[in-house]
XYZ file of C-alpha atoms in Angstrom:
771
model
C 15.347 22.096 -16.572
C 17.711 21.262 -18.890
C 19.593 18.011 -19.302
C 22.833 17.009 -18.613
C 24.379 15.832 -22.159
C 27.355 14.165 -23.217
C 29.684 15.425 -26.308
C 27.518 13.256 -28.469
C 24.267 15.000 -27.320
C 23.140 11.552 -25.749
C 21.815 11.350 -22.094
C 23.671 8.616 -20.244
C 20.757 7.345 -18.212
C 18.314 7.086 -20.836
C 20.170 6.619 -24.585
C 20.824 2.623 -23.870
C 18.570 0.502 -26.051
C 15.283 -0.796 -24.490
C 16.179 -3.924 -21.732
C 13.672 -6.198 -20.070
C 14.018 -3.568 -17.299
C 12.233 -0.982 -19.581
C 9.384 -3.307 -18.730
C 9.609 -5.183 -16.200
C 10.758 -2.695 -13.523
C 7.421 -0.634 -14.105
C 5.346 -3.447 -13.523
C 7.125 -4.245 -10.471
C 6.324 -0.621 -9.479
C 2.843 -1.253 -10.395
C 2.932 -4.575 -8.294
C 4.040 -2.249 -5.591
C 1.207 -0.191 -5.813
C -1.012 -2.734 -5.740
C 0.475 -4.737 -2.301
C 0.949 -1.265 -0.478
C -2.668 -1.110 0.899
C -2.191 -4.463 2.576
C 1.451 -4.725 3.202
C 1.352 -5.334 6.922
C -0.681 -8.169 5.973
C 1.946 -9.754 3.169
C 4.917 -8.787 5.193
C 6.643 -11.707 4.536
C 6.535 -11.159 0.971
C 9.130 -8.891 -0.473
C 9.267 -7.398 -3.741
C 12.523 -6.557 -5.498
C 14.058 -2.771 -4.552
C 17.389 -1.080 -3.892
C 17.354 0.680 0.078
C 19.269 3.276 -0.063
C 21.530 3.316 3.667
C 23.927 5.810 4.861
C 24.396 8.160 8.026
C 23.402 11.470 8.486
C 25.137 13.896 6.125
C 26.455 11.394 4.205
C 24.727 12.523 1.135
C 21.990 10.025 0.448
C 19.611 12.717 -0.285
C 21.798 14.132 -3.202
C 22.337 10.715 -4.562
C 18.687 9.948 -4.818
C 18.321 13.814 -6.066
C 20.795 13.206 -8.596
C 19.398 10.071 -9.897
C 15.964 11.657 -10.696
C 17.639 14.646 -11.341
C 15.249 16.718 -9.717
C 15.495 18.136 -6.336
C 12.362 17.330 -4.260
C 13.656 15.736 -0.940
C 13.762 17.687 2.271
C 17.177 18.837 3.755
C 18.498 20.656 7.059
C 21.340 20.215 9.407
C 19.782 17.449 11.558
C 17.352 13.945 10.423
C 15.761 14.819 7.241
C 14.345 11.423 6.463
C 12.271 10.144 9.082
C 10.075 7.705 7.540
C 10.997 5.266 4.907
C 10.238 6.426 1.098
C 9.778 4.448 -1.550
C 10.706 6.019 -4.249
C 9.720 4.150 -7.752
C 11.053 5.678 -11.301
C 10.082 5.452 -14.543
C 10.847 6.536 -17.563
C 8.256 8.147 -19.457
C 8.221 9.619 -22.811
C 6.244 12.268 -23.536
C 4.123 12.880 -26.440
C 5.630 15.413 -28.782
C 4.193 18.994 -27.668
C 3.648 18.296 -23.871
C 5.768 20.447 -21.851
C 4.867 18.657 -18.647
C 6.684 15.412 -19.237
C 7.598 14.945 -15.598
C 5.680 14.449 -12.715
C 5.374 12.652 -9.162
C 1.976 11.034 -7.795
C 1.754 10.127 -4.027
C 0.539 6.667 -3.090
C -1.950 8.731 -0.442
C -3.275 10.861 -3.080
C -3.776 8.893 -6.209
C -4.617 10.292 -9.136
C -2.726 13.898 -8.034
C -0.054 14.639 -9.809
C 2.763 17.295 -8.862
C 4.572 19.060 -11.935
C 6.042 21.112 -9.238
C 9.035 19.101 -7.378
C 8.983 21.751 -4.331
C 5.562 20.618 -4.170
C 6.490 17.517 -3.737
C 8.993 18.114 -1.112
C 6.387 20.043 0.992
C 3.902 16.992 0.584
C 6.872 14.543 1.937
C 7.406 17.149 4.978
C 3.806 17.495 5.442
C 3.006 14.076 5.409
C 6.071 12.886 7.685
C 5.008 15.781 10.148
C 1.338 14.087 9.789
C 3.045 10.530 11.525
C 6.210 11.022 13.010
C 5.502 14.613 14.583
C 7.063 18.262 14.108
C 10.300 17.187 16.422
C 12.414 14.852 14.901
C 10.703 11.978 15.559
C 10.770 8.876 13.386
C 8.205 6.377 12.115
C 8.355 3.215 10.264
C 5.264 3.725 8.095
C 6.278 4.361 4.488
C 5.571 7.075 1.850
C 4.797 5.631 -1.562
C 6.537 8.693 -4.157
C 6.403 7.997 -7.903
C 8.203 10.065 -10.629
C 7.437 9.795 -14.210
C 10.255 11.153 -15.908
C 12.385 10.681 -19.597
C 15.302 11.643 -17.563
C 15.415 8.393 -15.140
C 16.063 4.673 -15.715
C 13.141 1.738 -14.589
C 13.803 1.179 -10.860
C 12.299 1.184 -7.218
C 14.398 3.370 -4.505
C 13.461 3.420 -0.717
C 15.294 6.123 1.283
C 15.713 5.304 4.766
C 16.412 7.083 7.910
C 20.028 8.314 8.201
C 21.827 6.561 11.033
C 22.281 8.841 13.833
C 24.070 8.960 17.302
C 22.704 11.274 19.468
C 18.839 12.244 20.081
C 17.859 15.552 18.925
C 14.501 17.195 19.502
C 11.686 15.053 21.232
C 13.953 11.932 19.682
C 13.900 9.396 22.330
C 17.315 8.078 24.011
C 17.463 4.890 22.206
C 16.607 6.762 18.712
C 19.867 5.218 17.495
C 18.668 1.670 18.144
C 15.007 2.624 16.696
C 16.692 3.363 13.527
C 19.074 0.509 12.984
C 16.425 -1.959 13.417
C 13.894 -0.007 11.093
C 16.837 0.045 8.288
C 17.753 -3.601 9.488
C 13.987 -4.689 8.722
C 14.366 -3.546 4.947
C 18.085 -4.761 3.865
C 17.473 -7.775 5.576
C 14.959 -8.883 2.710
C 16.625 -10.863 0.422
C 15.425 -9.242 -2.712
C 16.634 -5.730 -1.183
C 19.649 -4.632 -2.972
C 21.687 -2.301 -0.562
C 23.003 0.843 -1.669
C 25.712 1.696 1.074
C 26.606 5.266 0.922
C 30.076 6.611 2.971
C 31.278 10.075 2.215
C 34.909 9.681 1.127
C 36.045 12.579 3.790
C 35.326 10.303 6.330
C 37.210 6.643 7.464
C 35.595 4.436 4.806
C 36.662 1.018 6.970
C 34.677 2.000 9.739
C 31.538 3.254 7.329
C 28.043 2.601 9.432
C 26.332 1.609 6.109
C 28.996 -1.141 5.106
C 28.949 -2.254 8.980
C 24.968 -2.590 8.546
C 25.142 -3.880 5.097
C 27.616 -6.576 6.355
C 25.009 -7.472 9.045
C 22.291 -7.958 6.678
C 24.192 -9.066 3.818
C 27.004 -11.297 5.525
C 28.360 -12.222 1.860
C 28.643 -8.727 -0.078
C 26.521 -10.243 -2.801
C 23.703 -7.751 -2.783
C 25.688 -4.512 -1.487
C 26.847 -1.828 -3.884
C 28.865 0.442 -2.403
C 28.744 4.399 -3.263
C 31.097 6.921 -2.056
C 30.201 10.317 -1.690
C 31.912 13.440 -1.496
C 35.231 12.138 -3.593
C 35.826 16.229 -4.596
C 36.753 17.233 -0.554
C 38.761 14.488 0.050
C 42.353 15.761 1.505
C 44.680 16.523 -0.698
C 47.108 13.748 -1.985
C 44.220 11.391 -0.974
C 42.003 9.216 -3.274
C 39.335 6.438 -2.897
C 40.694 4.646 -5.742
C 41.215 1.283 -3.398
C 37.835 1.451 -2.108
C 36.774 1.796 -5.737
C 38.748 -1.261 -7.049
C 37.292 -3.271 -3.738
C 40.879 -3.460 -2.367
C 39.549 -2.477 1.470
C 36.116 -3.573 2.053
C 35.539 -6.224 -1.164
C 32.039 -6.206 -2.172
C 30.547 -8.388 -5.357
C 28.508 -6.028 -6.922
C 31.450 -3.358 -6.748
C 31.433 0.451 -5.782
C 30.560 3.853 -7.597
C 32.070 7.021 -6.578
C 30.063 10.110 -7.165
C 30.542 13.790 -6.658
C 27.569 15.819 -4.589
C 26.435 18.993 -4.580
C 27.396 20.954 -2.222
C 25.582 22.869 0.574
C 26.727 25.917 -1.084
C 25.545 24.959 -4.587
C 22.463 24.200 -3.053
C 22.104 27.488 -1.355
C 22.625 29.073 -4.578
C 20.237 27.203 -6.794
C 23.035 25.078 -8.358
C 20.844 23.034 -11.024
C 21.374 19.397 -10.622
C 22.242 19.119 -14.139
C 25.001 21.996 -13.577
C 25.792 19.524 -10.629
C 26.360 16.713 -13.133
C 28.174 18.390 -15.614
C 30.586 19.506 -13.127
C 30.998 15.523 -11.671
C 31.766 14.326 -15.099
C 34.606 16.945 -15.638
C 35.746 16.455 -11.916
C 36.223 12.511 -12.989
C 37.598 13.398 -16.832
C 40.428 15.925 -15.320
C 41.089 13.934 -12.360
C 44.576 11.714 -12.842
C 43.200 9.006 -11.140
C 39.280 8.831 -11.275
C 40.045 9.173 -15.219
C 40.846 6.025 -15.350
C 38.065 4.250 -13.464
C 35.360 5.614 -15.700
C 33.276 2.555 -15.146
C 33.250 3.099 -11.201
C 32.633 6.685 -11.181
C 29.427 9.098 -12.026
C 25.949 9.374 -11.209
C 25.133 8.015 -14.954
C 27.123 4.852 -13.978
C 25.707 4.280 -10.771
C 21.821 4.593 -12.123
C 23.128 2.177 -15.243
C 24.396 -0.452 -12.300
C 21.422 -0.250 -10.363
C 19.039 -0.452 -12.870
C 20.683 -3.781 -14.365
C 21.074 -5.291 -11.211
C 17.531 -4.518 -10.161
C 16.447 -6.035 -13.606
C 17.995 -9.407 -13.218
C 17.215 -9.238 -9.678
C 13.712 -9.118 -10.642
C 14.300 -12.392 -13.047
C 15.401 -14.216 -10.814
C 13.225 -13.790 -7.929
C 10.086 -13.965 -10.292
C 9.348 -18.622 -9.694
C 9.878 -17.966 -6.050
C 7.426 -14.488 -5.874
C 4.828 -15.744 -7.831
C 4.584 -18.815 -5.466
C 4.607 -16.936 -2.437
C 1.661 -14.725 -3.864
C -0.521 -18.093 -4.958
C 0.154 -19.572 -1.562
C -1.299 -16.422 -0.039
C -4.463 -16.765 -2.237
C -4.654 -20.090 -1.291
C -5.119 -18.942 2.331
C -7.481 -16.496 1.741
C -9.631 -18.084 -0.520
C -10.014 -20.739 2.405
C -10.423 -18.289 4.906
C -13.247 -16.752 2.618
C -15.508 -19.839 2.545
C -15.514 -19.531 6.148
C -17.288 -16.550 6.175
C -19.142 -17.465 2.873
C -20.966 -14.714 1.020
C -23.297 -11.652 2.261
C -26.786 -12.327 1.879
C -29.493 -10.263 0.710
C -33.307 -12.126 0.303
C -34.951 -14.442 2.648
C -34.339 -17.223 -0.059
C -30.825 -16.975 0.380
C -31.290 -17.203 3.750
C -33.130 -20.216 3.484
C -30.645 -21.812 1.214
C -27.832 -21.193 3.631
C -29.755 -22.410 6.588
C -30.757 -25.483 5.300
C -27.281 -26.337 3.986
C -25.931 -25.654 7.336
C -28.224 -28.164 9.367
C -27.921 -30.457 6.298
C -24.530 -30.595 6.716
C -24.500 -30.563 10.488
C -26.268 -33.776 11.039
C -24.362 -35.518 8.304
C -21.224 -34.464 9.823
C -22.486 -35.696 13.208
C -23.511 -39.101 11.840
C -20.084 -39.566 10.421
C -18.534 -39.033 13.649
C -20.643 -41.654 15.166
C -20.145 -43.826 12.260
C -16.219 -43.344 12.133
C -16.578 -41.849 8.651
C -15.963 -37.868 9.863
C -12.836 -36.307 7.197
C -11.528 -34.902 10.621
C -10.664 -38.637 11.983
C -7.593 -38.273 14.957
C -4.907 -40.609 14.692
C -3.603 -39.552 18.071
C -7.368 -40.282 20.293
C -10.190 -42.444 19.848
C -13.155 -40.196 18.607
C -16.743 -40.211 18.002
C -18.350 -43.799 17.608
C -15.329 -45.178 18.821
C -15.449 -43.607 22.004
C -18.939 -44.773 22.844
C -17.866 -48.380 21.719
C -15.101 -47.951 23.996
C -17.323 -46.871 26.793
C -19.571 -49.685 26.013
C -16.736 -52.599 25.986
C -13.755 -51.634 28.086
C -15.666 -49.679 30.585
C -19.211 -51.066 31.235
C -18.818 -54.817 30.177
C -15.643 -55.185 31.872
C -16.892 -53.579 34.962
C -19.491 -55.911 35.135
C -17.182 -58.936 34.797
C -14.914 -57.626 37.572
C -17.921 -57.717 40.069
C -17.587 -60.514 42.733
C -21.665 -61.490 43.130
C -20.710 -62.278 46.557
C -18.599 -59.673 47.688
C -20.552 -58.114 49.922
C -22.280 -60.911 51.750
C -20.138 -62.820 54.293
C -20.935 -66.386 55.410
C -22.876 -65.349 58.418
C -25.376 -63.344 56.267
C -25.961 -66.071 54.003
C -26.627 -68.688 56.838
C -28.770 -66.255 58.749
C -30.852 -65.975 55.523
C -30.946 -69.642 55.345
C -31.903 -70.523 58.973
C -34.513 -67.859 58.252
C -36.186 -69.424 55.624
C -36.199 -72.999 57.290
C -38.672 -71.518 60.236
C -38.892 -74.058 62.823
C -37.292 -77.107 60.996
C -33.595 -77.832 60.389
C -32.325 -77.309 56.790
C -32.378 -80.560 54.766
C -32.365 -78.694 51.235
C -31.063 -75.159 49.870
C -33.905 -73.017 50.305
C -35.308 -71.339 47.695
C -36.370 -67.961 49.465
C -33.125 -66.585 50.505
C -31.279 -67.528 47.385
C -34.154 -65.429 45.527
C -33.564 -62.937 48.051
C -29.996 -62.783 47.760
C -29.789 -63.282 43.885
C -32.479 -60.190 43.390
C -30.389 -57.953 45.916
C -27.410 -58.514 43.465
C -28.968 -58.078 40.103
C -30.657 -54.492 41.769
C -26.763 -53.319 42.122
C -26.635 -53.362 38.179
C -28.573 -50.565 38.096
C -26.431 -48.219 38.517
C -23.521 -49.216 36.638
C -26.294 -49.762 33.602
C -27.476 -46.045 34.148
C -23.797 -44.545 34.348
C -23.101 -46.258 30.885
C -26.235 -44.526 29.633
C -24.660 -40.503 31.277
C -21.503 -41.321 29.699
C -22.845 -41.860 26.029
C -25.042 -38.782 26.474
C -21.848 -37.008 27.480
C -20.095 -38.334 24.340
C -22.903 -37.301 22.081
C -22.776 -33.458 24.097
C -19.247 -33.506 23.182
C -19.428 -35.008 19.156
C -22.425 -32.179 18.787
C -20.369 -29.216 20.296
C -17.186 -30.634 17.775
C -19.019 -31.190 14.893
C -20.906 -28.505 12.368
C -20.643 -27.164 8.795
C -17.278 -24.525 8.229
C -20.344 -21.980 7.687
C -21.617 -22.139 10.913
C -18.895 -20.439 12.490
C -20.405 -17.080 11.043
C -23.442 -17.482 12.963
C -23.111 -17.048 16.859
C -26.804 -16.971 17.320
C -27.977 -19.986 15.238
C -25.195 -22.065 16.758
C -26.431 -20.997 20.123
C -29.781 -22.142 19.084
C -28.606 -25.580 17.547
C -26.719 -26.751 20.799
C -30.289 -25.844 22.898
C -31.826 -27.595 20.424
C -29.673 -30.797 20.387
C -29.296 -30.474 24.199
C -33.037 -30.872 24.546
C -33.491 -33.938 21.853
C -30.442 -35.650 23.854
C -32.082 -35.124 27.321
C -35.363 -36.323 25.574
C -33.689 -39.141 24.401
C -32.252 -40.029 27.482
C -35.574 -40.471 29.083
C -36.997 -43.937 27.484
C -33.519 -45.044 27.760
C -33.542 -44.701 31.524
C -36.947 -46.448 31.389
C -35.927 -49.280 29.352
C -32.437 -50.100 31.791
C -34.601 -49.712 34.672
C -37.362 -52.305 33.253
C -34.620 -54.490 32.559
C -33.036 -54.922 35.662
C -37.112 -55.022 37.485
C -37.803 -57.776 34.879
C -35.004 -59.788 35.669
C -35.283 -59.060 39.049
C -39.242 -59.653 39.113
C -38.740 -63.725 37.837
C -35.468 -65.943 38.942
C -35.838 -68.262 36.234
C -34.154 -71.536 37.631
C -35.174 -73.331 34.886
C -32.603 -71.922 32.944
C -30.473 -74.023 31.227
C -27.154 -72.701 31.956
C -28.068 -72.199 35.469
C -26.176 -74.790 37.797
C -29.482 -76.038 39.703
C -29.513 -76.979 43.706
C -28.825 -80.560 43.124
C -25.465 -80.023 41.006
C -24.970 -76.915 43.556
C -25.250 -78.973 46.743
C -22.844 -81.693 45.337
C -19.699 -79.349 44.390
C -20.142 -77.576 47.738
C -19.386 -81.060 49.271
C -16.756 -81.249 46.845
C -15.388 -78.059 47.943
C -15.833 -78.900 51.873
C -13.742 -82.490 51.398
C -11.008 -80.820 49.846
C -11.183 -77.493 52.954
C -11.190 -80.257 55.567
C -7.556 -81.721 54.765
C -5.796 -78.796 56.433
C -8.475 -77.950 59.162
C -10.608 -79.949 61.750
C -14.099 -81.327 60.881
C -17.360 -79.016 62.014
C -19.834 -80.869 64.258
C -22.869 -82.209 63.129
C -24.647 -81.182 66.281
C -24.602 -78.009 67.970
C -22.593 -77.835 71.325
C -24.743 -77.014 73.861
C -23.931 -74.238 75.999
C -24.440 -73.862 79.918
C -27.061 -72.054 81.226
C -24.736 -69.552 83.668
C -23.810 -70.059 87.509
C -26.212 -73.052 88.888
C -24.777 -72.877 92.284
C -26.042 -69.398 93.251
C -29.758 -70.483 91.767
C -32.592 -72.070 93.817
C -36.026 -73.533 93.090
C -38.957 -70.934 93.927
C -43.030 -72.012 94.158
C -44.203 -69.538 91.832
C -45.907 -69.514 88.376
C -43.975 -70.663 85.091
C -43.127 -66.971 84.451
C -43.782 -65.383 87.967
C -40.380 -63.982 89.834
C -38.005 -65.826 91.392
C -37.471 -66.684 94.752
C -34.043 -65.070 95.976
C -32.031 -67.141 98.693
C -33.039 -65.876 102.009
C -35.747 -64.250 101.113
C -38.830 -65.052 103.584
C -42.550 -64.580 102.736
C -44.452 -61.766 103.729
C -47.212 -63.713 105.322
C -44.600 -64.628 107.859
C -43.373 -63.178 110.889
C -39.343 -62.393 110.736
C -38.404 -65.121 113.335
C -40.288 -67.430 111.756
C -38.162 -70.030 110.304
C -39.217 -72.288 107.347
C -36.892 -75.589 107.283
C -38.722 -76.448 103.443
C -37.650 -73.568 101.755
C -34.083 -74.188 103.057
C -33.510 -77.458 101.728
C -35.168 -76.651 98.588
C -32.629 -75.591 95.500
C -33.159 -72.161 94.098
C -35.003 -71.667 91.017
C -33.521 -71.768 87.290
C -33.691 -68.615 85.819
C -33.304 -68.105 81.815
C -31.639 -64.801 80.499
C -33.871 -62.737 77.937
C -33.605 -63.018 74.398
C -31.340 -60.338 72.812
C -32.815 -58.010 70.512
C -31.020 -59.154 67.481
C -30.388 -62.943 67.376
C -27.133 -64.648 65.137
C -26.993 -67.910 64.402
C -25.183 -70.340 66.987
C -21.677 -72.231 65.840
C -21.671 -73.478 62.432
C -21.646 -77.204 61.711
C -20.752 -78.839 58.428
C -24.411 -79.001 57.165
C -24.473 -75.210 57.578
C -21.025 -75.135 55.586
C -22.387 -76.990 52.649
C -25.153 -74.867 52.409
C -23.167 -71.342 52.537
C -21.219 -72.653 50.092
C -23.797 -73.805 47.766
C -25.644 -71.099 47.881
C -22.741 -68.856 46.877
C -22.537 -71.222 43.831
C -26.209 -70.461 42.909
C -25.539 -67.132 43.593
C -22.440 -66.733 40.903
C -24.342 -69.188 38.084
C -27.565 -66.729 38.180
C -25.924 -63.713 38.387
C -23.432 -64.710 35.368
C -26.598 -65.562 33.841
C -28.574 -61.832 34.366
C -24.993 -59.986 33.727
C -24.771 -61.624 30.296
C -27.969 -60.423 29.367
C -27.491 -56.775 30.757
C -24.089 -56.443 29.323
C -26.219 -57.403 26.269
C -29.275 -55.305 26.349
C -28.009 -52.467 28.287
C -26.009 -50.962 25.083
C -28.348 -52.395 22.682
C -30.881 -50.265 24.473
C -28.913 -46.930 24.679
C -28.267 -47.371 21.003
C -32.162 -47.695 20.210
C -33.296 -45.159 22.255
C -30.645 -42.790 22.117
C -27.546 -42.674 19.835
C -29.640 -44.044 16.899
C -32.348 -42.110 17.124
C -30.551 -39.039 17.421
C -29.026 -40.090 14.018
C -32.419 -40.289 12.439
C -34.456 -38.022 13.995
C -32.049 -34.694 14.354
C -32.468 -33.579 11.107
C -36.472 -33.237 11.437
C -35.929 -31.812 14.810
C -33.990 -28.916 13.354
C -35.872 -28.289 10.762
C -39.325 -27.936 12.644
C -37.655 -26.167 15.431
C -35.294 -23.708 13.470
C -36.110 -23.823 9.505
C -38.518 -20.984 9.976
C -39.043 -17.842 7.942
C -39.331 -15.592 10.635
C -36.182 -16.552 12.791
C -34.176 -16.597 9.347
C -32.863 -13.125 10.288
C -31.759 -13.485 14.269
C -30.709 -16.992 13.254
C -28.302 -16.107 10.530
C -26.949 -12.891 12.584
C -23.120 -12.072 11.994
C -20.614 -10.989 14.270
C -19.545 -7.444 13.072
C -15.981 -8.797 12.693
C -17.099 -11.604 10.604
C -18.335 -9.081 8.374
C -15.160 -6.675 8.829
C -12.952 -9.722 7.853
C -14.974 -10.593 4.972
C -14.527 -7.328 3.399
C -10.791 -7.278 4.316
C -10.457 -10.626 3.062
C -12.238 -9.950 -0.326
C -10.172 -6.746 -0.559
C -6.954 -9.127 -0.142
C -8.336 -11.477 -2.435
C -8.604 -8.988 -5.271
C -5.282 -7.472 -4.642
C -3.589 -10.792 -4.705
C -5.456 -11.406 -7.907
C -4.150 -8.343 -9.300
C -0.815 -9.199 -8.179
C -0.715 -12.578 -9.698
C -2.018 -11.094 -13.136
C 0.596 -8.442 -12.829
C 3.263 -11.189 -12.130
C 2.552 -12.877 -15.375
C 2.926 -9.827 -17.648
C 6.605 -9.588 -15.962
C 6.566 -13.457 -17.097
C 5.039 -12.809 -20.344
C 7.853 -9.705 -20.799
C 10.671 -11.903 -19.484
C 9.989 -14.704 -22.156
C 9.233 -12.753 -25.088
C 12.592 -10.645 -24.531
C 14.663 -14.036 -24.195
C 13.772 -15.114 -27.186
C 15.530 -12.467 -28.712
C 18.608 -11.945 -26.969
C 21.265 -9.714 -28.457
C 24.922 -10.367 -28.362
C 26.533 -9.909 -24.848
C 23.583 -11.265 -22.721
C 23.233 -13.580 -20.409
C 20.996 -16.573 -21.761
C 19.619 -17.271 -17.925
C 18.320 -13.939 -17.367
C 18.116 -12.019 -20.916
C 20.093 -9.409 -19.382
C 23.720 -7.875 -19.829
C 26.450 -10.165 -18.122
C 27.630 -8.892 -14.946
C 30.036 -11.611 -13.602
C 28.915 -14.100 -11.028
C 25.486 -12.237 -10.293
C 23.103 -14.649 -11.837
C 24.663 -17.321 -10.113
C 24.322 -16.021 -7.230
C 20.914 -14.955 -7.153
C 19.761 -18.298 -8.124
C 21.831 -19.761 -4.583
C 20.317 -17.078 -2.871
C 17.012 -17.290 -3.734
C 16.808 -21.237 -3.861
C 19.218 -21.675 -0.834
C 21.919 -23.511 -3.028
C 25.616 -23.223 -2.207
C 24.800 -20.753 0.884
C 26.871 -22.684 3.038
C 29.922 -23.330 1.232
C 29.692 -19.153 0.187
C 29.335 -18.477 3.675
C 32.351 -20.682 5.200
C 34.472 -19.169 1.981
C 34.474 -15.914 3.777
C 36.060 -17.054 6.493
C 39.565 -18.730 5.089
C 41.281 -15.288 4.845
C 41.208 -11.914 6.551
C 40.260 -9.812 3.352
C 37.416 -12.009 3.038
C 36.068 -12.012 6.274
C 33.697 -9.237 5.773
C 32.749 -9.720 1.680
C 33.644 -12.031 -1.468
C 37.048 -11.610 -2.939
C 37.713 -8.282 -4.799
C 37.994 -10.107 -7.949
C 34.337 -9.797 -8.591
C 33.937 -6.456 -7.857
C 34.928 -4.380 -11.113
C 31.560 -4.761 -13.292
C 32.075 -4.106 -16.853
C 29.699 -1.427 -18.238
C 28.998 -1.239 -21.929
C 29.183 1.851 -24.281
C 25.846 2.827 -23.456
C 26.117 3.233 -19.707
C 25.309 -0.609 -19.639
């Protein structure tokens, strides 16, 4: 097709001297291509682009086609754009003799060039139907299209589905809400320049595109208004006030355009002819002829190119920081997956490293040298120390050795030990019996302490492990099995040692221990305690009271053997006759009968001597129990540490090597989950993508720095670009969080600024070259 030219023979969109955008924007387009395959995983990284928003039949497609200079988008009465179209335009100057200077490439068809733009339209339609169906359905999956042409300025545009009200075809009833959500997901990004397209033959103050732009960009600082169909407004009306930003102010201003009509499209009128008609329309119109900076597709193209250039320059530092942050996360995750293993040697090295790191991590947890030390709770060896001191030792100290012995029990034991005689001193036998019983009570808490420590070691074994171990579930399972058996084997000698300690203490009661109170001292202290207690209580009798043998009035003496049956009153011997009287029997009292002793006998009432013996026995029990308790408090933790904890630290690695480091087990132990293999591959691809992206950004930085050293007159010293009032300073505050609150609050001060900034910033100067 022929190019539309100005009277001086220049192309209004390509005749400007080279700017930073001629190099930067293609590189950012390259970055789009690099990140596209993993876009869903880098959803928080937004590249600078221009999103085109408008209602159905607002003229969005015509604007885009005019910017490209080719007819290539699907057309129709109903919704045409049903998937976001990422349109990357790159200015490409063909070589001499090259007649195919314009072509398109789809991201989903790499390496395939489309020189026929009608085929591009067909591919867009086919790809849309493949994802969104054949009956007006929509999808948020993007189509990527790059167009190389000498007739375009570098920029990245996103064509979004038109805002609709009424569902058609198989569209769901909430189609409007879905489309609005899709549009908002794009235009809410800080790196998105919003191109809000509104037709001039409708009420611009209620434009759907401007309303959505206001929601996403309350300050109006990254929204450009495009007013289409200016040539079909009612006679006597014009859009002058809108173009000047007097109705709905926008900081980046408005541009008015004239689209091809449906009749033009039906008659195959070329875009070049439409651009020529547009230029004549604005030149000859009595109102718009004085607003050349706000009218025409060439002006819109130059404005978009310039704004996108400056925006890219401003967001470079933050964008690179985001990519580097993602790169750091990917590198960290890749370390957990490790490299794929191909040989037995590699497998052996990895297995050996894992076993070594595991044992080192376990020992570090026990010794309190772990890198994962918690600041919220005790962990590792600190928990074992807590078990020893705050649970085991403290619990034994709280035990009263006589709490399960009452005075009668002690008196009974003492009397049993004296046999037929009376108690003169504290007998040794009952003391030893009682103290052995109390010592035996120490076995259960000692074994419980051992069990608690074993449980802690098991917890530590599950908590520790090399990062690489996450890759190998089978190895983890086998290591847990070996560790569990190893700890259980370590418990057995510790149990035997603890049982032996208790038995040793029970087997020999060392009454010669210098810390033992002794019998004489115990009796002396007992007497003192007894005297103190008698001040408040009546004294005990030294002699046991004699209890009555029962009612003697009814008893009779019988003539019988010592253990024979007694004669009852009035009984007559069998050899006597019934009527015979026995005067002797009637005169002798009845026989005295003793009560049968019960099966269980308890001591009689307590005497003062008994009380002394009981107190002395308790003192002896407490004294000797304290000696044994301190021994047990010291030796049980030592036994547990020696036979279980330190044994594990010393010998665990050797056991792992013996049980697991066998070449015939390598394949089984180092088998990975399928998802690990997939994730390693995905992260490796992501790493390559991010690496390419960072290198690409470095190219942009190089271009910017070299361009900034050779600024031309009328450029911004900060950006190296043609000056746009307030734009550079606003981008700094937008991207780096400065002055945003003050900007936002300033819009509530007047009715006119309720939507966007003041109209004074709406007019953007354009130089003679269209920039």
